[in-house]
Coordinates of C-alpha atoms in Angstrom, one line a residue:
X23 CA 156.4 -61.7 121.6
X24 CA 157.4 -65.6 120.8
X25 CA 156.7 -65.7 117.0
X26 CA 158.4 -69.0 116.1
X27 CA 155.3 -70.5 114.7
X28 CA 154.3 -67.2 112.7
X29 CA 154.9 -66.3 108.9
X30 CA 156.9 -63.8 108.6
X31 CA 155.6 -61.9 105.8
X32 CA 152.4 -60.9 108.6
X33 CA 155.3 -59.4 110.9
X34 CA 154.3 -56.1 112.5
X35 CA 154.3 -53.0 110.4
X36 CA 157.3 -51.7 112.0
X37 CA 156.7 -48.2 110.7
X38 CA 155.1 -46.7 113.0
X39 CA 156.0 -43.3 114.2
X40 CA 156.9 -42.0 116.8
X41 CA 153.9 -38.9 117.0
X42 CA 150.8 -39.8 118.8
X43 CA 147.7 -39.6 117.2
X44 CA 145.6 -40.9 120.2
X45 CA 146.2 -40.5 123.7
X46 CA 144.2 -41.0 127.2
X47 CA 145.4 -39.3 130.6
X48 CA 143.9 -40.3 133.9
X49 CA 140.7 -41.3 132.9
X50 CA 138.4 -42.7 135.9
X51 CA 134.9 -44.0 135.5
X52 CA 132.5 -45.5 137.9
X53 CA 129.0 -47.1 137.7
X54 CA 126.9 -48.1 140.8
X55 CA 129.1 -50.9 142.6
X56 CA 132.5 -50.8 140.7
X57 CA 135.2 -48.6 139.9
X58 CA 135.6 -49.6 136.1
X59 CA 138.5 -47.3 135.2
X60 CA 141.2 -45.6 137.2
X61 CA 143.6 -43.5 136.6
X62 CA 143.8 -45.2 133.1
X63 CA 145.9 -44.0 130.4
X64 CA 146.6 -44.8 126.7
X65 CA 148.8 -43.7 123.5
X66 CA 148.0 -44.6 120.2
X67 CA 151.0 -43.7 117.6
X68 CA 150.6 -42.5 114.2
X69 CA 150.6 -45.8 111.6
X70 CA 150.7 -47.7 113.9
X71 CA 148.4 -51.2 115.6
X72 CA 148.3 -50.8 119.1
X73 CA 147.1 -53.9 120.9
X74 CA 144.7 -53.6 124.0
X75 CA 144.9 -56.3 126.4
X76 CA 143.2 -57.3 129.3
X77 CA 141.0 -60.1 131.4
X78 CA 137.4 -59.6 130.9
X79 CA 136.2 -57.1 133.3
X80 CA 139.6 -55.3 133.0
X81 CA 138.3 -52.2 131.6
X82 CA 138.7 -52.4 127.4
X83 CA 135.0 -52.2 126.4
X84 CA 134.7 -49.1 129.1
X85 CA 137.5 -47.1 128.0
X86 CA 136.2 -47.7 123.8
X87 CA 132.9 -46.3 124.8
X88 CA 134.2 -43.5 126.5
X89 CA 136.1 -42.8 123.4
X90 CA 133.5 -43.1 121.4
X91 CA 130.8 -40.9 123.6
X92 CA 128.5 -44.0 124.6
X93 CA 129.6 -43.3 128.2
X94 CA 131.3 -39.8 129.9
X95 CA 134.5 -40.2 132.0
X96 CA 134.2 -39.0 135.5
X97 CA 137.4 -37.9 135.3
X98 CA 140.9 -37.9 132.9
X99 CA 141.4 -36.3 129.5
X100 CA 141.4 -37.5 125.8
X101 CA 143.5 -35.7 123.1
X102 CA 143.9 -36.2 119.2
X103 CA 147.7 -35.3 117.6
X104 CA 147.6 -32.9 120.7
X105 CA 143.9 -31.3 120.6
X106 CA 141.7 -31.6 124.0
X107 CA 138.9 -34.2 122.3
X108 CA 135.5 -33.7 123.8
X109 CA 133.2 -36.6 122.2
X110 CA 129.3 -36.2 123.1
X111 CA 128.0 -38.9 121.4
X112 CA 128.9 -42.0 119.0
X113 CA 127.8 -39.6 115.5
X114 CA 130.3 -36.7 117.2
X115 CA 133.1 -39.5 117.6
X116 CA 132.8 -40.6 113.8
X117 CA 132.9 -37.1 112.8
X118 CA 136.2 -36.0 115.1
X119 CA 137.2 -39.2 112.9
X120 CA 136.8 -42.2 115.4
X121 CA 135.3 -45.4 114.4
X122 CA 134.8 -48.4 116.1
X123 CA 134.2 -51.9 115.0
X124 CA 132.2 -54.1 118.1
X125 CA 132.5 -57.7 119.3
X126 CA 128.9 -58.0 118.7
X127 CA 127.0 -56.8 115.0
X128 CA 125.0 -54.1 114.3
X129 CA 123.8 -54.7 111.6
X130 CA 120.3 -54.9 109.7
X131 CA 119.9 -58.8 108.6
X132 CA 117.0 -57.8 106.1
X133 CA 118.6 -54.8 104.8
X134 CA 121.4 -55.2 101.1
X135 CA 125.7 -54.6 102.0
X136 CA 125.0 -51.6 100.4
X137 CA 122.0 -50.2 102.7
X138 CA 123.9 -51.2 106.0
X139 CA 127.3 -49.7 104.9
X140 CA 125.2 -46.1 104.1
X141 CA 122.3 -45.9 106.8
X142 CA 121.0 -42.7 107.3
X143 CA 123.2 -41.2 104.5
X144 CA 121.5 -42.7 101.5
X145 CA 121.5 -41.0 98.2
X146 CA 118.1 -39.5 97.4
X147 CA 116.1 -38.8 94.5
X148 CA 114.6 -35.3 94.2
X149 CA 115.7 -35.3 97.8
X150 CA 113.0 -37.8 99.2
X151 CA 113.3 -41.4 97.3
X152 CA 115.8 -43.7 97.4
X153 CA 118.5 -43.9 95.0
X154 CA 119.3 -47.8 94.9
X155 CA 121.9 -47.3 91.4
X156 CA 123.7 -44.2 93.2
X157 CA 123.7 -46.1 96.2
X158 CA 125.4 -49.9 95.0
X159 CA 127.6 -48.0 92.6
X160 CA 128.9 -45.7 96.3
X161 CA 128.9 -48.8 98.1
X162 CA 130.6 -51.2 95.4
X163 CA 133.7 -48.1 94.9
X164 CA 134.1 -48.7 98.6
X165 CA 134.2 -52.3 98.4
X166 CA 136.6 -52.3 96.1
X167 CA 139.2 -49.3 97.3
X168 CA 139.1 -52.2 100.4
X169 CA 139.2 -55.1 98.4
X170 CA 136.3 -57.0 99.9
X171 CA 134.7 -60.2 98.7
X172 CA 131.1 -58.5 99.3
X173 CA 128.7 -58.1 96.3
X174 CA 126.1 -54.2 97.8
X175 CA 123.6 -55.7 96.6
X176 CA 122.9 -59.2 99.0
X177 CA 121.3 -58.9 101.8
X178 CA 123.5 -59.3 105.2
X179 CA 121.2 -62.7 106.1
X180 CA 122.4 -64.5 103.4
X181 CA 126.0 -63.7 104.4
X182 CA 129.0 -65.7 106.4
X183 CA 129.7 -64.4 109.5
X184 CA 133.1 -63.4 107.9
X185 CA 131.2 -61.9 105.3
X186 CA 129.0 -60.0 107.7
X187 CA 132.7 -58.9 109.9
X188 CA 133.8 -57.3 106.9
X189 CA 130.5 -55.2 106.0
X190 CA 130.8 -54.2 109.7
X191 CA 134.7 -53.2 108.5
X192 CA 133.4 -51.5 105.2
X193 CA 131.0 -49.5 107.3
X194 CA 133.4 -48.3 109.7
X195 CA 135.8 -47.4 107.1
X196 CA 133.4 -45.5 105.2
X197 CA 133.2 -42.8 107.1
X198 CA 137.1 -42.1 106.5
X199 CA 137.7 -42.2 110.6
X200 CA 141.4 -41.6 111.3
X201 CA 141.6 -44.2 114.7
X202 CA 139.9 -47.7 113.8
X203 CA 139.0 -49.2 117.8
X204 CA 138.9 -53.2 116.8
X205 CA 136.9 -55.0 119.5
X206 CA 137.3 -58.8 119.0
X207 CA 136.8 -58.9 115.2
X208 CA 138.1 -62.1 115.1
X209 CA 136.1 -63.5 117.8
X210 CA 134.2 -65.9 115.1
X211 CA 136.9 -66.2 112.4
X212 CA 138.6 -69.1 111.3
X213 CA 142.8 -68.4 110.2
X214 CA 142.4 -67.9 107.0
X215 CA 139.6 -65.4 107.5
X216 CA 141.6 -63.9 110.0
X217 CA 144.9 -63.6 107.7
X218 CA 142.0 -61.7 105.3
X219 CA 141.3 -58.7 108.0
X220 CA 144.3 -58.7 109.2
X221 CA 145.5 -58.0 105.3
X222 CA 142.8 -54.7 105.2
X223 CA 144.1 -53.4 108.6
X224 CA 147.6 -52.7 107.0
X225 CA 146.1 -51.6 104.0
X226 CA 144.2 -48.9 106.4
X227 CA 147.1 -48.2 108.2
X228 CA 148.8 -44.5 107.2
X229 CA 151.2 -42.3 108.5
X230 CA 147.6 -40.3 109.4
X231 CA 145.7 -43.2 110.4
X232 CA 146.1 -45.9 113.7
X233 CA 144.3 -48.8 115.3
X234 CA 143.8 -50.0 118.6
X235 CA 143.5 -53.5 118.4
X236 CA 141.1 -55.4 120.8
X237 CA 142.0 -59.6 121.0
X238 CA 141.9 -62.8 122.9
X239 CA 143.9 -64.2 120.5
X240 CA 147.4 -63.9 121.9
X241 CA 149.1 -65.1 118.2
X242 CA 147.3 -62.3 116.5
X243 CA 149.5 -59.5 118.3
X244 CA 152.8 -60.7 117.0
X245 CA 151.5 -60.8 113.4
X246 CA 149.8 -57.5 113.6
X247 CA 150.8 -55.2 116.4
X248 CA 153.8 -53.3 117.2
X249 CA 152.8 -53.1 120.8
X250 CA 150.8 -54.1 123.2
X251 CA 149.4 -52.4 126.5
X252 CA 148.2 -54.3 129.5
X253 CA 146.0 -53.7 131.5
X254 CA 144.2 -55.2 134.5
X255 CA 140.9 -54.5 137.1
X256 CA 140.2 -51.2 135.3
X257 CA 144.3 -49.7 136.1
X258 CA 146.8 -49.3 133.0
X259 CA 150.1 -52.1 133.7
X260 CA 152.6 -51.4 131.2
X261 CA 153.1 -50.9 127.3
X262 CA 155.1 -53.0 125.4
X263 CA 156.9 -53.7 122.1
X264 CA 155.7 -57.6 120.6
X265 CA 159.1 -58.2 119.3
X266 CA 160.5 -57.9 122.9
X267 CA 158.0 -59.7 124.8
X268 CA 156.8 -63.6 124.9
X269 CA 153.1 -64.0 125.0
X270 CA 153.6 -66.0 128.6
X271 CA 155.1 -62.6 129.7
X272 CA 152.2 -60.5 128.3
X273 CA 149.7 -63.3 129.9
X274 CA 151.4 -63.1 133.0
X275 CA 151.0 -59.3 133.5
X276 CA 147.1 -59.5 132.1
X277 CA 146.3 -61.7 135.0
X278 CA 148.6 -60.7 137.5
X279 CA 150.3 -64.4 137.9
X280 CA 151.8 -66.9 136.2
X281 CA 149.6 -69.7 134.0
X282 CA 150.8 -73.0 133.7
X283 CA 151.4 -73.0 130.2
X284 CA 152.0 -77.3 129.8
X285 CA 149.1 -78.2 132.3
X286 CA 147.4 -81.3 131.1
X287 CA 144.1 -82.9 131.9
X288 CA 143.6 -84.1 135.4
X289 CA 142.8 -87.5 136.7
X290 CA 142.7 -89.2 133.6
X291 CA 141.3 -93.2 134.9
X292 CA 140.4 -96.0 132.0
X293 CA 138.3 -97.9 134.7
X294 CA 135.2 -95.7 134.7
X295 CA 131.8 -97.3 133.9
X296 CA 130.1 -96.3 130.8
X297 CA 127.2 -93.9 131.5
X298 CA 126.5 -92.7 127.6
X299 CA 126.4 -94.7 124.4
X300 CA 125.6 -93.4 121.3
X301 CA 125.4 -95.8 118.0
X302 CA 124.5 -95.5 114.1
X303 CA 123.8 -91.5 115.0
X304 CA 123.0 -90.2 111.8
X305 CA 121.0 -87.0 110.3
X306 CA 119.9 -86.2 107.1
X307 CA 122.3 -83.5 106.5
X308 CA 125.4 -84.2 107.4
X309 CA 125.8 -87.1 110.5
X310 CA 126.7 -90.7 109.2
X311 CA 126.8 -93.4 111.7
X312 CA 128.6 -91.8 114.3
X313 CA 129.4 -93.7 117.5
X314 CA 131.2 -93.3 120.8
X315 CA 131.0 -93.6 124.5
X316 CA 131.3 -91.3 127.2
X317 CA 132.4 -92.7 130.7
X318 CA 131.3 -91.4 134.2
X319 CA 133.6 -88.8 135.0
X320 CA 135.3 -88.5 132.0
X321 CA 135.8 -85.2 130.4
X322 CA 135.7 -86.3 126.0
X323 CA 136.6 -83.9 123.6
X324 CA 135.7 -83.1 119.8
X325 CA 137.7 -81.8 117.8
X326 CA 137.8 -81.3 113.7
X327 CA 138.0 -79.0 111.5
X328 CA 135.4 -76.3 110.6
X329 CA 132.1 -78.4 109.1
X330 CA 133.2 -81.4 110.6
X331 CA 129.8 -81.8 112.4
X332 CA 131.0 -81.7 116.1
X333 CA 128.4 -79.3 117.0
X334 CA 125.6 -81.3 114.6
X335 CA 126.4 -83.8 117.0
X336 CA 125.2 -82.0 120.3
X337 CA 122.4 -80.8 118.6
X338 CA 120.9 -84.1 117.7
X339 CA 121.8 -85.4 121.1
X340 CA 119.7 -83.1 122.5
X341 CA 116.9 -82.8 120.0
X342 CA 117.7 -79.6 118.5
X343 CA 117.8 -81.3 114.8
X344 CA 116.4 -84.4 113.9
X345 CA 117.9 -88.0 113.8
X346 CA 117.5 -90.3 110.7
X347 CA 119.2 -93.1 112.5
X348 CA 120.7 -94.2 115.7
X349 CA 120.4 -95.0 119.6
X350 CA 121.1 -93.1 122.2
X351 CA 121.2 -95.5 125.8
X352 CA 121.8 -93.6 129.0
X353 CA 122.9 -95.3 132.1
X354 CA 121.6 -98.9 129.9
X355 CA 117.9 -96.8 129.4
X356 CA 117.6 -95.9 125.7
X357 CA 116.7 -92.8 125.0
X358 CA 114.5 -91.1 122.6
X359 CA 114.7 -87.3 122.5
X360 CA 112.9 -85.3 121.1
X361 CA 113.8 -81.5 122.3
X362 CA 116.1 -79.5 124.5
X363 CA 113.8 -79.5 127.3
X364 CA 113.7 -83.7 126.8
X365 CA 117.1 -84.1 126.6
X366 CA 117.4 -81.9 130.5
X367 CA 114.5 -84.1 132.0
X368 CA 116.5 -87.2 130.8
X369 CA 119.8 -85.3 132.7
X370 CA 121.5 -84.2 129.5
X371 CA 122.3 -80.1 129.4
X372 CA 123.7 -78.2 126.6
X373 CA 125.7 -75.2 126.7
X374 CA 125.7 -73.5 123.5
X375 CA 129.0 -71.6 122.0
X376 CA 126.4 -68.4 121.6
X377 CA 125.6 -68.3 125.4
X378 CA 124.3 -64.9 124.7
X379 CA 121.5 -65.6 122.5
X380 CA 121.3 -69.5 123.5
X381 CA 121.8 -69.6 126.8
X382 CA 120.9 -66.7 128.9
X383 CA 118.3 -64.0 129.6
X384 CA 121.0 -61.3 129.2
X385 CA 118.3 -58.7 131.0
X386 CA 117.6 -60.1 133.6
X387 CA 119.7 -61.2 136.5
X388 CA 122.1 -64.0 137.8
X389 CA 119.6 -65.3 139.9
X390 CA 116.7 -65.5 137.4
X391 CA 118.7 -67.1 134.6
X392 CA 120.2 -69.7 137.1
X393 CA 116.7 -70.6 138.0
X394 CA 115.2 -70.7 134.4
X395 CA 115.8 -74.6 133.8
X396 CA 114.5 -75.7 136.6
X397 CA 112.1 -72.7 137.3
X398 CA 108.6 -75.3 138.1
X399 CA 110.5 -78.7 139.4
X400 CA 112.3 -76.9 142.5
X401 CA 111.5 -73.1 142.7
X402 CA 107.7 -73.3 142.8
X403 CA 105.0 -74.2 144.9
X404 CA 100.9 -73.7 144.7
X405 CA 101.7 -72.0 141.7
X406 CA 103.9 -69.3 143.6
X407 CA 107.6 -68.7 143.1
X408 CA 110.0 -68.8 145.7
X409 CA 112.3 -66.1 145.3
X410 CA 113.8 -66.8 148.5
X411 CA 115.0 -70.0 147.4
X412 CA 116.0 -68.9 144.1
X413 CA 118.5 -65.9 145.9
X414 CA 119.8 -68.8 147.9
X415 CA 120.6 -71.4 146.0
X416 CA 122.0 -68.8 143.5
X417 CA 124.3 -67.2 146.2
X418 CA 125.7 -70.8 147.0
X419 CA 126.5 -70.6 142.9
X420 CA 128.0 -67.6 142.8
X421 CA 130.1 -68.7 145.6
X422 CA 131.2 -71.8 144.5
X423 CA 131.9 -70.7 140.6
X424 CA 133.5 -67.6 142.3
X425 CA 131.0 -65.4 139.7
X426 CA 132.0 -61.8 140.3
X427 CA 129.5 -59.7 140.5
X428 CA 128.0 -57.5 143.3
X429 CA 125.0 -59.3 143.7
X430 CA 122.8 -62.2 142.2
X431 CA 120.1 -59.6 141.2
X432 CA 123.0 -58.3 138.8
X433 CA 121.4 -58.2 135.1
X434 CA 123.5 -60.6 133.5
X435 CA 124.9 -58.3 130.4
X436 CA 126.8 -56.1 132.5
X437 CA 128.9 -59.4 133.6
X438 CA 132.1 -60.0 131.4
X439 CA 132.4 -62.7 129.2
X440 CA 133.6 -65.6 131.9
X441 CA 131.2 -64.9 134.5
X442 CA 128.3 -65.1 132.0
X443 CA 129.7 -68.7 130.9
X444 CA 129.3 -69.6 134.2
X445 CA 126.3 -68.4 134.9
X446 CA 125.1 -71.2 132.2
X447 CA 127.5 -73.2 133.9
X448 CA 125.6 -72.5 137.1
X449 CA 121.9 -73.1 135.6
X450 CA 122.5 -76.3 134.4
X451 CA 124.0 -77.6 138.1
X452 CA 120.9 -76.4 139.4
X453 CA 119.1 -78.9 137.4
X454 CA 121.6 -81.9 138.5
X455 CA 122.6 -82.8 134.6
X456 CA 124.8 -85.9 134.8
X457 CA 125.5 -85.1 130.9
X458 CA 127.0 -81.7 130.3
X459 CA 127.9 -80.3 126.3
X460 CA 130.1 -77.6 126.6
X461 CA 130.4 -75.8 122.6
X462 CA 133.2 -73.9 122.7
X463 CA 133.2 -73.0 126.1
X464 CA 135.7 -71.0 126.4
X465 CA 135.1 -68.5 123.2
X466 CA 135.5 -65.0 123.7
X467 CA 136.6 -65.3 127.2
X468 CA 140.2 -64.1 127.9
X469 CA 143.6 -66.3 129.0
X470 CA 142.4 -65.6 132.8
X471 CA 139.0 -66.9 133.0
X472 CA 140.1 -69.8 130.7
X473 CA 141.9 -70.9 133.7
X474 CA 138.9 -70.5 135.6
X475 CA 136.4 -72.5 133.4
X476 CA 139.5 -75.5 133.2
X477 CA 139.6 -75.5 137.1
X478 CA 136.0 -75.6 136.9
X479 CA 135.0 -78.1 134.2
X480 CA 138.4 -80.6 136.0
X481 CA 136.4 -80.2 139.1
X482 CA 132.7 -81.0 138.1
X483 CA 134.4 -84.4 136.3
X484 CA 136.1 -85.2 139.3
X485 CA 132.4 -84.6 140.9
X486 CA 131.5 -87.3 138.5
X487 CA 129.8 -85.2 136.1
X488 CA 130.3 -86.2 132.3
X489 CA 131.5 -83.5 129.8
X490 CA 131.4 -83.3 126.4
X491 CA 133.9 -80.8 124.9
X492 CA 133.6 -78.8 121.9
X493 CA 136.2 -76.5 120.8
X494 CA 138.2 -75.2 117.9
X495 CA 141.4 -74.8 120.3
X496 CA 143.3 -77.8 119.3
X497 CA 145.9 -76.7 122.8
X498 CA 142.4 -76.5 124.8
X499 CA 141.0 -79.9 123.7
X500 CA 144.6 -81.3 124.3
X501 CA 144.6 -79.6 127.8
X502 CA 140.9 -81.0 128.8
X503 CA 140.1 -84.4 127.3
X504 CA 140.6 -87.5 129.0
X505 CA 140.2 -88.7 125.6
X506 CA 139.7 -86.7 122.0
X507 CA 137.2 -88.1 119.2
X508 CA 138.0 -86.6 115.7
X509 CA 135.7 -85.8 113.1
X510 CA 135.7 -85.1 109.7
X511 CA 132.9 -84.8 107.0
X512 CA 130.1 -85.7 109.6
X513 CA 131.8 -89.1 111.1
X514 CA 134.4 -90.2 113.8
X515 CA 138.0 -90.6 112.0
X516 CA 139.6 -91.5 114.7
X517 CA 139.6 -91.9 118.6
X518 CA 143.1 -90.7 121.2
X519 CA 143.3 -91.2 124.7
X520 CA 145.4 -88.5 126.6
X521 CA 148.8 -89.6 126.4
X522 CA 148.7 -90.2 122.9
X523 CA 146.6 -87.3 121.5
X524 CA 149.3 -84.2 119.6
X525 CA 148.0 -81.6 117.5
X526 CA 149.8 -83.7 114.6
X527 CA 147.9 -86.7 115.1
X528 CA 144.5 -85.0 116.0
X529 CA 144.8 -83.2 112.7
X530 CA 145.6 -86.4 110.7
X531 CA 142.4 -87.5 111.7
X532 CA 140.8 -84.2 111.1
X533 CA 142.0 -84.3 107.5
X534 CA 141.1 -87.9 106.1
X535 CA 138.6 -88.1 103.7
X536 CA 135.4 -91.1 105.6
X537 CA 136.5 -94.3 104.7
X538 CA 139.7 -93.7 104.3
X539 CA 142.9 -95.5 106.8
X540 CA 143.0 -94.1 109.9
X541 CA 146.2 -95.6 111.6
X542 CA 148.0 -92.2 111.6
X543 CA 150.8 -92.0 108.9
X544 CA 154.8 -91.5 110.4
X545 CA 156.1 -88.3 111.1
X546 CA 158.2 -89.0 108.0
X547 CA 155.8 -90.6 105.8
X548 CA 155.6 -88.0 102.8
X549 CA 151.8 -89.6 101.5
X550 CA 150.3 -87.9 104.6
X551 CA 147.7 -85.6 104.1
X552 CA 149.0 -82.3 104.0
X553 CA 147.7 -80.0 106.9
X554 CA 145.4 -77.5 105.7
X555 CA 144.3 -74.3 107.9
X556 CA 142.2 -75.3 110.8
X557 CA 138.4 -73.7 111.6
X558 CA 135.6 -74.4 113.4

């Protein structure tokens, strides 16, 4: 793959040999409705990081629980260094030595490091109490064999989600498996967390031991992976070695067409009329005085680095945390919100970047989630819901967003990532929001549906919809503002329109201390800030 812009002291391992450790022949699987594997197959070398590929919905998360016994195959075989495997359950996968790391924690927030990594196999006391010194002195020997910045005995709420990744890590690891399945454990990492995990991966990669390697993050598989397998609606595509392949190439073969790679945002006008203002917006613990404007139309992104307050910014918007200070004036009304619901009376939705546990009744289905925020105004009369008019309106959704699933009844968690974000997508045009907050839109969603939630959030501004953009993706803020406000330390630094926003000049703002210049500094200039490593 293209690794011009990578270090190369993370260059793949390289040492991987040529014996497989893993492999998967013909495996089909079915659930009521779809065809989620077929004929898919899979080989997983000794030492080595094998990357796994695909568009949400492709198969990846179906084929890892089928090797690790959370679901059967209906078909197709699984072997390990040439043995028939037969795995009847996720404890029976850990003990024929397979772990697996999910997208999504499982982990006991209340609970120590210590008491999450050994669950269930505590050391006991005359074989019924606890053991708390045997059990941080286990815990803290397998923090440091790994290396881990974790003390055994905090509690996992008290942690950074990095922190928390790597007790998920520890856990796994502590078991001894001999195949590690990663599944997005980057998802919520910033680079140099990243560089950190991807640092313990090598270290747990032996001639005995392998990886499969689960990632969005198309950069990631040059640094880490010696190949890559694609593959796309539930079929295996091809496998192929990074340091032979571009990541355009591997894109290409994930969605089954070519994605314009340079594509720019889309019908970028200074003439529209103001609909938003926001002055003096400040909070007690971390806004000062932060003002902008946000046109009819217009898509405006935020960007800044990780603790720059882009998201504190949505949130008091829309009443999540308190203001101090500040107006908010909305089509020349000002505005004083007080809570979520508020700010969606006043026309003002927010999408959260956790969709799953901010924006969607994940157990219940399409229909019923695009109905939730405006449930009473247009889906209810005498008291009475209308479930007719609910299953309509949602089916003119689903159509129109091109959702894929097999019916708007579908219970939203068994939709991939994409479709869920537009199911949130979906609930807020039901209730007619002239102000839409996207935060982080597109995270966890792969290169595919990207494209779809671009075409989608270009066409509700040309709709004359107003979008706010939040996103960590410096390319995706470049790719989808109309203009980009920068923010560092809780206030604007700086404000580009299109044709002069660059990643350099987006993070020159990012970088400047408040109060210092903001005209950016030449590309020569050798007083400019130097560029540190970019987060949320």
């Amino acid at each position: 793959m293209d690794a011009t812009s990578q270090d190369t002291s993370d260059a793949p391992r390289g040492g991987a040999g040529e014996r497989t450790l893993l492999s998967v022949e013909g495996v089909t699987k079915s659930f009521p409705g779809v065809r989620a594997l077929d004929g898919m197959r899979l080989d997983l070398r000794h030492g080595e990081a094998l990357a796994l590929v695909g568009e949400n919905g492709a198969g990846k998360s179906t084929l890892m629980k089928l090797l690790t016994g959370i679901h059967t195959p209906d078909t197709g075989s699984f072997f390990l260094d040439g043995e028939p495997l037969h795995v009847t359950g996720p404890r029976h996968a850990r003990e024929q030595g397979i772990g697996i790391i999910h997208q999504e924690f499982n982990l006991m927030p209340d609970l120590t490091v210590a008491q999450n990594i050994f669950i269930g196999r505590e050391p006991r006391k005359a074989g019924f109490m606890l053991d708390h010194r045997a059990l941080n002195s286990r815990a803290q020997e397998l923090i440091d064999r790994l290396a881990l910045p974790l003390d055994p005995r905090r509690t996992v709420a008290s942690l950074t989600v990095a922190q928390q990744q790597m007790v998920e890590i520890a856990k796994a690891l502590s078991h001894d498996p001999r195949v590690l399945i990663m599944d997005e454990p980057t998802a919520a990492l910033n680079d140099a967390e990243v560089r950190t995990l991807h640092q313990l991966i090598r270290r747990f990669l032996r001639p005995e031991t392998g990886v499969v390697y689960i990632s969005h993050r198309m950069e990631e598989l040059t640094s880490l992976c010696d190949r890559v397998t694609v593959i796309r609606d539930g079929r295996y595509v091809e496998t192929l070695r990074t340091d032979q392949v571009s990541t355009q190439e591997v894109i290409a073969r994930m969605v089954g067409r070519e994605l314009d790679a340079k594509a720019g945002p889309q019908n970028v006008r200074q003439d529209r009329e103001t609909l938003l203002s926001v002055s003096g917006l400040s909070t007690k613990a971390l806004l000062d005085d932060v003002t902008f404007e946000l046109r009819e139309g217009e898509i405006l992104g935020f960007a800044g680095l990780m603790g720059a307050g882009r998201t504190e910014v949505a949130r008091a918007l829309v009443g999540a945390d308190p203001v101090t200070s500040g107006t908010v004036t909305l089509r020349g009304r000002r505005l004083r919100i007080t809570n979520p619901a508020h700010a969606a009376r006043h026309g003002i939705g927010y999408l959260s970047e956790d969709r799953k546990q901010l924006g969607l009744l994940v157990e219940d289905g399409v229909d019923t989630n695009m109905a939730l925020s405006s449930l009473k105004e247009r889906f209810t009369s005498f008291g009475f819901v209308r479930d007719r008019a609910i299953r309509s309106r949602a089916e003119e959704l689903v159509a129109a967003l091109r959702i894929r699933t097999p019916s708007v009844g579908q219970t939203v968690k068994n939709l991939s990532g994409g479709n869920q974000q537009k199911v949130v997508i979906a609930k807020w045009l039901v209730k007619e929001c002239d102000v839409l907050i996207f935060d982080e839109p597109t995270r966890g969603i792969d290169v595919g549906a990207k494209e779809e939630i671009y075409r989608l959030l270009n066409e509700l501004a040309q709709q004359g919809k107003s979008l706010i953009v939040i996103s960590s993706e410096l390319p995706e803020v470049l790719r989808m503002a109309h203009r980009v406000l920068v923010m560092a330390e809780g206030r604007v630094t700086g404000e580009l329109a299109a044709h002069e926003a660059t990643q350099e000049q987006v993070m020159h703002y990012a970088t400047l201390r408040p109060g210092a210049p903001t005209a950016p500094a030449a590309a020569h200039d050798s007083t400019r800030p130097r560029i540190p490593e970019a987060g949320k």
